[in-house]
Amino acid sequence: MKSILITGASGFIGSFIVEEALNRGLEVWAAVRSTSSRRYLNDERINFLDLDFSTKDSVCKALQGHRWDYIVHVAGATKCLHKSDFYKVNTLGTKNFIDAIIDLDIIPEKFVFMSSLSAVGAVRENYPYTDIEESDTPMPNTTYGDSKMSAERYLGQFVKKVPIVILRPTGVYGPREKDYLMMADSIRKHVDFAVGFRPQEITFVYVADLVKAVFLALERGESGRKFFISDGNVYRSADFSKLIKKELGISFVFRIVAPVWLLWIICQIGGLWGRMTGRMSALNMDKFNILRQRNWRCDIRPAREELGYEPEYDLTKGVSSWLKDGTI
């Protein structure tokens, strides 16, 4: 029986990877913190590993005596009160993890790192937009994206020693995800919110398709390759809202389109309030840069051709499946 270690296993994406690994008959190890919720990790077949990424020594201590055929590194932070925390978690945490794996000589058959389209950032922003490609020079425009790109670059030093494959998904939605849930809840209350008057083209991937891509990368991905993952379609900002509205049976929604300058002020205040209170605001400067970016197109042909990735869920099917799940 093949074994797999999944970090960030208690989170949105990680918990679905755990489920699929169990369905495939793998020996599953879920790396979580002792304080992490195990709400979605209640299958008795799951083995747990308490893993602290803050230092290489702490990682080595946790990994000592273990070895896995596959490792999927999903653990990371998407929201932080302080910019430095993104680098502590996403960059330094990844560095400590891979360093420990190499030092302990427990190199797996395949190591998949969950990065993000945000790691590439605001490229090809001139309209009409074209697909962001792997060959584009990354220009991360968020601290989150930059921390992920920094992790990618560090991992890139070891692709001849460790078989590392990097996935860069676009906006991931589905059951258990919270940010898009806030949007759906707002529409349920008859309010929709958009930013900017320049055309915006966005992409999505349903969580089940991303999980499929993870296992294809484990099976077929060549070390050093980086793959964008989406559902293969391009949407306008109102498309997602319209589908949510339809699925929820909402007849009227008041759509507010805010200018970018107004969003900047709101996000500045939100970030300041978060630092003062110690409570994360949904609107901060990282979120501002995400919302103002106009081009989220990405080229998934390499994933199709090299991994055999074929998304099953377009936005219509994905939103329907998500909302019928009883999430809201």
Coordinates of C-alpha atoms in Angstrom, one line a residue:
M1 CA 0.0 0.0 0.0
K2 CA 1.4 3.4 -1.0
S3 CA 1.5 6.1 1.6
I4 CA 0.8 9.8 1.4
L5 CA 1.4 12.8 3.7
I6 CA -0.9 15.8 3.2
T7 CA 0.0 19.0 5.0
G8 CA -2.8 21.6 5.7
A9 CA -5.1 18.6 5.9
S10 CA -7.7 20.2 8.1
G11 CA -8.2 23.1 5.6
F12 CA -10.6 23.5 2.7
I13 CA -8.4 22.0 -0.1
G14 CA -6.4 19.6 2.1
S15 CA -9.4 17.9 3.6
F16 CA -10.7 17.0 0.1
I17 CA -7.3 15.7 -0.8
V18 CA -7.4 13.4 2.3
E19 CA -10.9 12.1 1.2
E20 CA -9.7 11.3 -2.3
A21 CA -6.5 9.6 -1.0
L22 CA -8.7 7.4 1.2
N23 CA -10.9 6.6 -1.7
R24 CA -7.8 5.5 -3.7
G25 CA -6.8 3.1 -0.9
L26 CA -3.7 5.0 0.2
E27 CA -2.3 4.9 3.7
V28 CA -3.1 8.5 4.6
W29 CA -1.2 10.8 7.0
A30 CA -2.8 14.1 7.8
A31 CA -0.4 16.8 9.0
V32 CA -2.1 19.2 11.3
R33 CA -1.4 21.4 14.3
S34 CA -2.6 20.2 17.7
T35 CA -5.0 23.2 17.7
S36 CA -6.4 22.5 14.2
S37 CA -10.0 21.5 13.8
R38 CA -10.5 17.9 12.7
R39 CA -14.1 18.5 11.7
Y40 CA -13.5 17.0 8.2
L41 CA -11.0 14.4 9.3
N42 CA -13.1 12.0 11.2
D43 CA -12.3 8.8 9.2
E44 CA -10.7 6.2 11.5
R45 CA -8.3 5.3 8.7
I46 CA -6.5 8.7 8.9
N47 CA -3.1 8.8 10.7
F48 CA -2.3 12.1 12.3
L49 CA 1.0 14.0 12.5
D50 CA 1.4 17.1 14.6
L51 CA 3.6 19.3 12.4
D52 CA 5.0 22.7 13.3
F53 CA 6.8 24.4 10.4
S54 CA 8.3 27.3 12.4
T55 CA 11.8 25.8 12.6
K56 CA 13.7 23.0 10.7
D57 CA 14.4 21.3 14.0
S58 CA 10.7 21.1 14.9
V59 CA 9.9 19.7 11.4
C60 CA 12.8 17.1 11.7
K61 CA 11.6 16.0 15.1
A62 CA 8.0 15.4 13.7
L63 CA 9.2 13.6 10.6
Q64 CA 11.9 11.5 12.3
G65 CA 11.3 7.8 11.6
H66 CA 8.7 8.3 8.9
R67 CA 8.7 8.0 5.2
W68 CA 6.0 8.5 2.6
D69 CA 5.7 7.6 -1.1
Y70 CA 3.9 10.9 -1.8
I71 CA 3.9 14.3 -0.1
V72 CA 1.4 17.0 -0.9
H73 CA 2.2 20.4 0.7
V74 CA -0.9 22.4 1.0
A75 CA -0.3 24.1 4.4
G76 CA -0.1 27.8 4.1
A77 CA -1.7 31.2 5.0
T78 CA -4.0 33.1 2.7
K79 CA -4.8 35.9 5.2
C80 CA -2.5 37.4 7.8
L81 CA -2.6 40.5 10.0
H82 CA 1.0 41.3 9.4
K83 CA 2.9 41.0 6.0
S84 CA 5.8 39.2 7.7
D85 CA 3.5 36.3 8.7
F86 CA 2.9 35.4 5.1
Y87 CA 6.6 34.8 4.7
K88 CA 6.9 33.0 8.0
V89 CA 4.2 30.5 7.0
N90 CA 4.3 30.2 3.2
T91 CA 8.0 30.8 2.5
L92 CA 10.0 29.9 5.6
G93 CA 7.6 27.1 6.5
T94 CA 8.1 25.5 3.1
K95 CA 11.9 26.0 3.3
N96 CA 12.0 24.3 6.7
F97 CA 9.9 21.4 5.4
I98 CA 11.9 20.6 2.3
D99 CA 15.2 21.1 4.2
A100 CA 14.0 18.6 6.8
I101 CA 13.0 16.1 4.1
I102 CA 16.4 16.3 2.5
D103 CA 18.4 16.2 5.8
L104 CA 16.5 13.1 6.9
D105 CA 16.8 11.5 3.5
I106 CA 13.1 10.7 3.3
I107 CA 12.6 12.0 -0.3
P108 CA 9.3 10.8 -1.7
E109 CA 8.5 9.5 -5.2
K110 CA 6.7 12.8 -5.8
F111 CA 6.3 16.1 -3.9
V112 CA 3.5 18.4 -5.0
F113 CA 3.5 22.0 -3.8
M114 CA 0.2 23.9 -3.8
S115 CA 1.1 27.4 -5.0
S116 CA -1.3 29.9 -6.6
L117 CA -2.0 31.9 -9.8
S118 CA -1.4 34.9 -7.5
A119 CA 2.3 33.9 -7.3
V120 CA 2.6 35.1 -10.9
G121 CA 0.6 38.3 -10.3
A122 CA -0.6 41.1 -12.5
V123 CA 0.9 40.2 -15.9
R124 CA -0.7 40.7 -19.3
E125 CA -3.0 43.4 -17.9
N126 CA -3.4 45.2 -21.3
Y127 CA -6.8 44.7 -22.9
P128 CA -7.6 42.5 -24.8
Y129 CA -6.2 40.1 -22.2
T130 CA -4.4 36.9 -23.1
D131 CA -3.6 33.8 -21.1
I132 CA -0.9 34.0 -18.4
E133 CA 1.7 31.4 -19.3
E134 CA 4.4 29.6 -17.4
S135 CA 7.1 31.5 -19.3
D136 CA 5.8 34.9 -18.1
T137 CA 8.0 36.8 -15.7
P138 CA 6.2 36.7 -12.3
M139 CA 5.2 40.0 -10.9
P140 CA 3.3 39.2 -7.7
N141 CA 1.2 42.1 -6.6
T142 CA 0.2 40.8 -3.2
T143 CA 2.2 39.7 -0.2
Y144 CA 0.5 36.4 -0.3
G145 CA 1.5 35.9 -3.9
D146 CA 5.0 37.0 -3.3
S147 CA 5.4 34.6 -0.4
K148 CA 4.2 31.8 -2.6
M149 CA 6.6 32.7 -5.4
S150 CA 9.5 32.9 -2.9
A151 CA 8.6 29.4 -1.8
E152 CA 8.5 28.3 -5.4
R153 CA 11.9 29.7 -6.1
Y154 CA 13.4 28.0 -3.0
L155 CA 12.0 24.7 -4.1
G156 CA 13.3 25.2 -7.5
Q157 CA 16.9 24.7 -6.2
F158 CA 16.1 21.0 -5.4
V159 CA 14.2 19.7 -8.4
K160 CA 17.1 17.5 -9.4
K161 CA 17.2 16.0 -5.9
V162 CA 13.5 15.9 -5.0
P163 CA 10.8 15.3 -7.7
I164 CA 8.8 18.5 -7.1
V165 CA 5.7 19.5 -9.1
I166 CA 4.1 22.9 -8.5
L167 CA 0.4 23.6 -9.1
R168 CA -0.9 27.1 -9.5
P169 CA -4.7 27.0 -9.2
T170 CA -6.8 30.1 -9.9
G171 CA -9.8 30.9 -7.6
V172 CA -10.8 27.7 -5.9
Y173 CA -14.4 27.3 -4.7
G174 CA -16.7 24.6 -3.3
P175 CA -18.0 23.3 0.0
R176 CA -16.0 24.3 3.1
E177 CA -14.5 27.4 1.4
K178 CA -15.2 30.7 3.2
D179 CA -14.5 33.7 1.0
Y180 CA -16.8 32.8 -1.8
L181 CA -19.3 31.7 0.8
M182 CA -19.3 35.3 2.0
M183 CA -20.2 36.4 -1.5
A184 CA -23.0 33.9 -1.8
D185 CA -24.4 35.0 1.6
S186 CA -24.3 38.7 0.4
I187 CA -26.3 37.8 -2.7
R188 CA -28.7 35.8 -0.6
K189 CA -29.2 39.2 1.2
H190 CA -29.8 40.8 -2.2
V191 CA -26.5 42.7 -2.4
D192 CA -23.8 42.1 -5.0
F193 CA -20.5 44.0 -5.0
A194 CA -18.0 44.5 -7.8
V195 CA -14.9 46.7 -8.2
G196 CA -13.6 48.8 -11.1
F197 CA -15.0 49.8 -14.5
R198 CA -12.3 48.4 -16.7
P199 CA -13.1 44.9 -18.1
Q200 CA -12.2 42.1 -15.8
E201 CA -11.7 38.5 -16.9
I202 CA -11.6 35.9 -14.2
T203 CA -11.2 32.1 -13.9
F204 CA -12.2 29.5 -11.4
V205 CA -11.7 25.9 -10.5
Y206 CA -14.0 23.7 -8.5
V207 CA -12.3 21.9 -5.6
A208 CA -13.0 18.4 -7.0
D209 CA -11.1 19.3 -10.2
L210 CA -8.2 20.7 -8.3
V211 CA -8.0 17.5 -6.3
K212 CA -8.0 15.5 -9.5
A213 CA -5.1 17.6 -10.7
V214 CA -3.1 16.9 -7.5
F215 CA -3.3 13.1 -8.1
L216 CA -2.5 13.4 -11.8
A217 CA 0.6 15.5 -10.8
L218 CA 1.6 12.7 -8.3
E219 CA 1.2 10.1 -11.1
R220 CA 2.5 11.9 -14.1
G221 CA 4.1 15.2 -13.3
E222 CA 7.8 15.7 -14.2
S223 CA 10.0 17.3 -11.6
G224 CA 10.4 21.0 -12.0
R225 CA 7.1 21.5 -13.9
K226 CA 4.6 24.2 -12.9
F227 CA 1.0 23.9 -14.0
F228 CA -1.8 26.4 -14.0
I229 CA -5.2 24.9 -13.0
S230 CA -8.6 26.3 -13.9
D231 CA -11.8 24.9 -15.4
G232 CA -10.5 26.0 -18.8
N233 CA -13.1 28.8 -19.2
V234 CA -12.9 32.6 -18.8
Y235 CA -15.7 34.6 -17.1
R236 CA -16.7 38.1 -16.4
S237 CA -17.1 39.2 -12.8
A238 CA -20.9 39.2 -13.0
D239 CA -21.1 35.6 -14.2
F240 CA -20.4 34.0 -10.8
S241 CA -23.0 36.3 -9.2
K242 CA -25.7 35.5 -11.7
L243 CA -25.2 31.8 -11.2
I244 CA -25.4 32.1 -7.4
K245 CA -28.5 34.2 -7.8
K246 CA -30.1 31.6 -10.0
E247 CA -29.2 28.7 -7.8
L248 CA -30.5 30.5 -4.7
G249 CA -33.7 31.5 -6.4
I250 CA -33.0 35.2 -5.8
S251 CA -35.1 37.4 -8.0
F252 CA -33.5 40.8 -7.3
V253 CA -30.0 41.8 -6.4
F254 CA -28.7 45.4 -5.9
R255 CA -25.4 45.4 -7.7
I256 CA -22.8 47.9 -6.4
V257 CA -19.8 48.7 -8.6
A258 CA -17.2 50.6 -6.5
P259 CA -14.4 52.6 -8.1
V260 CA -10.9 51.4 -7.4
W261 CA -10.0 54.5 -5.5
L262 CA -12.9 54.0 -3.1
L263 CA -11.9 50.3 -2.5
W264 CA -8.4 51.5 -1.8
I265 CA -9.6 53.7 1.0
I266 CA -11.9 51.0 2.4
C267 CA -9.1 48.4 2.4
Q268 CA -6.6 50.9 4.0
I269 CA -9.1 51.4 6.8
G270 CA -9.8 47.6 7.0
G271 CA -6.1 46.8 7.3
L272 CA -5.6 49.5 10.0
W273 CA -8.6 48.3 11.9
G274 CA -7.3 44.7 11.8
R275 CA -3.9 45.6 13.1
M276 CA -5.5 47.7 15.9
T277 CA -8.0 45.1 17.0
G278 CA -6.0 41.9 16.2
R279 CA -9.0 40.7 14.1
M280 CA -8.7 40.0 10.4
S281 CA -10.7 42.2 8.1
A282 CA -12.1 40.8 4.9
L283 CA -11.0 43.9 3.1
N284 CA -7.3 44.7 3.4
M285 CA -4.6 45.8 1.0
D286 CA -3.8 42.3 -0.2
K287 CA -7.5 41.9 -1.0
F288 CA -7.4 45.3 -2.7
N289 CA -4.7 44.1 -5.1
I290 CA -6.6 40.9 -5.8
L291 CA -9.8 42.7 -6.6
R292 CA -8.2 45.4 -8.8
Q293 CA -6.3 42.9 -10.9
R294 CA -8.1 42.6 -14.3
N295 CA -6.6 39.6 -15.9
W296 CA -7.0 36.2 -14.3
R297 CA -6.8 34.1 -17.5
C298 CA -4.3 31.3 -17.5
D299 CA -3.1 28.6 -19.9
I300 CA -3.9 25.1 -18.8
R301 CA -2.9 23.4 -22.0
P302 CA 0.3 22.0 -20.4
A303 CA -1.8 20.4 -17.6
R304 CA -4.0 18.9 -20.2
E305 CA -1.2 17.6 -22.4
E306 CA 1.3 16.5 -19.8
L307 CA -1.0 15.4 -17.0
G308 CA -4.1 14.4 -18.8
Y309 CA -6.1 16.9 -16.8
E310 CA -9.6 17.5 -18.0
P311 CA -11.9 19.6 -15.7
E312 CA -15.3 18.1 -15.1
Y313 CA -16.9 21.2 -13.6
D314 CA -17.5 24.5 -15.5
L315 CA -18.8 27.3 -13.4
T316 CA -22.5 26.4 -14.0
K317 CA -22.1 22.8 -12.8
G318 CA -19.7 23.8 -10.0
V319 CA -21.9 26.5 -8.5
S320 CA -24.9 24.1 -8.7
S321 CA -23.0 21.3 -7.0
W322 CA -21.5 23.7 -4.4
L323 CA -24.8 25.2 -3.3
K324 CA -26.8 22.0 -3.4
D325 CA -24.3 20.7 -1.0
G326 CA -26.1 22.7 1.7
T327 CA -23.2 25.0 2.4
I328 CA -25.5 28.0 3.0

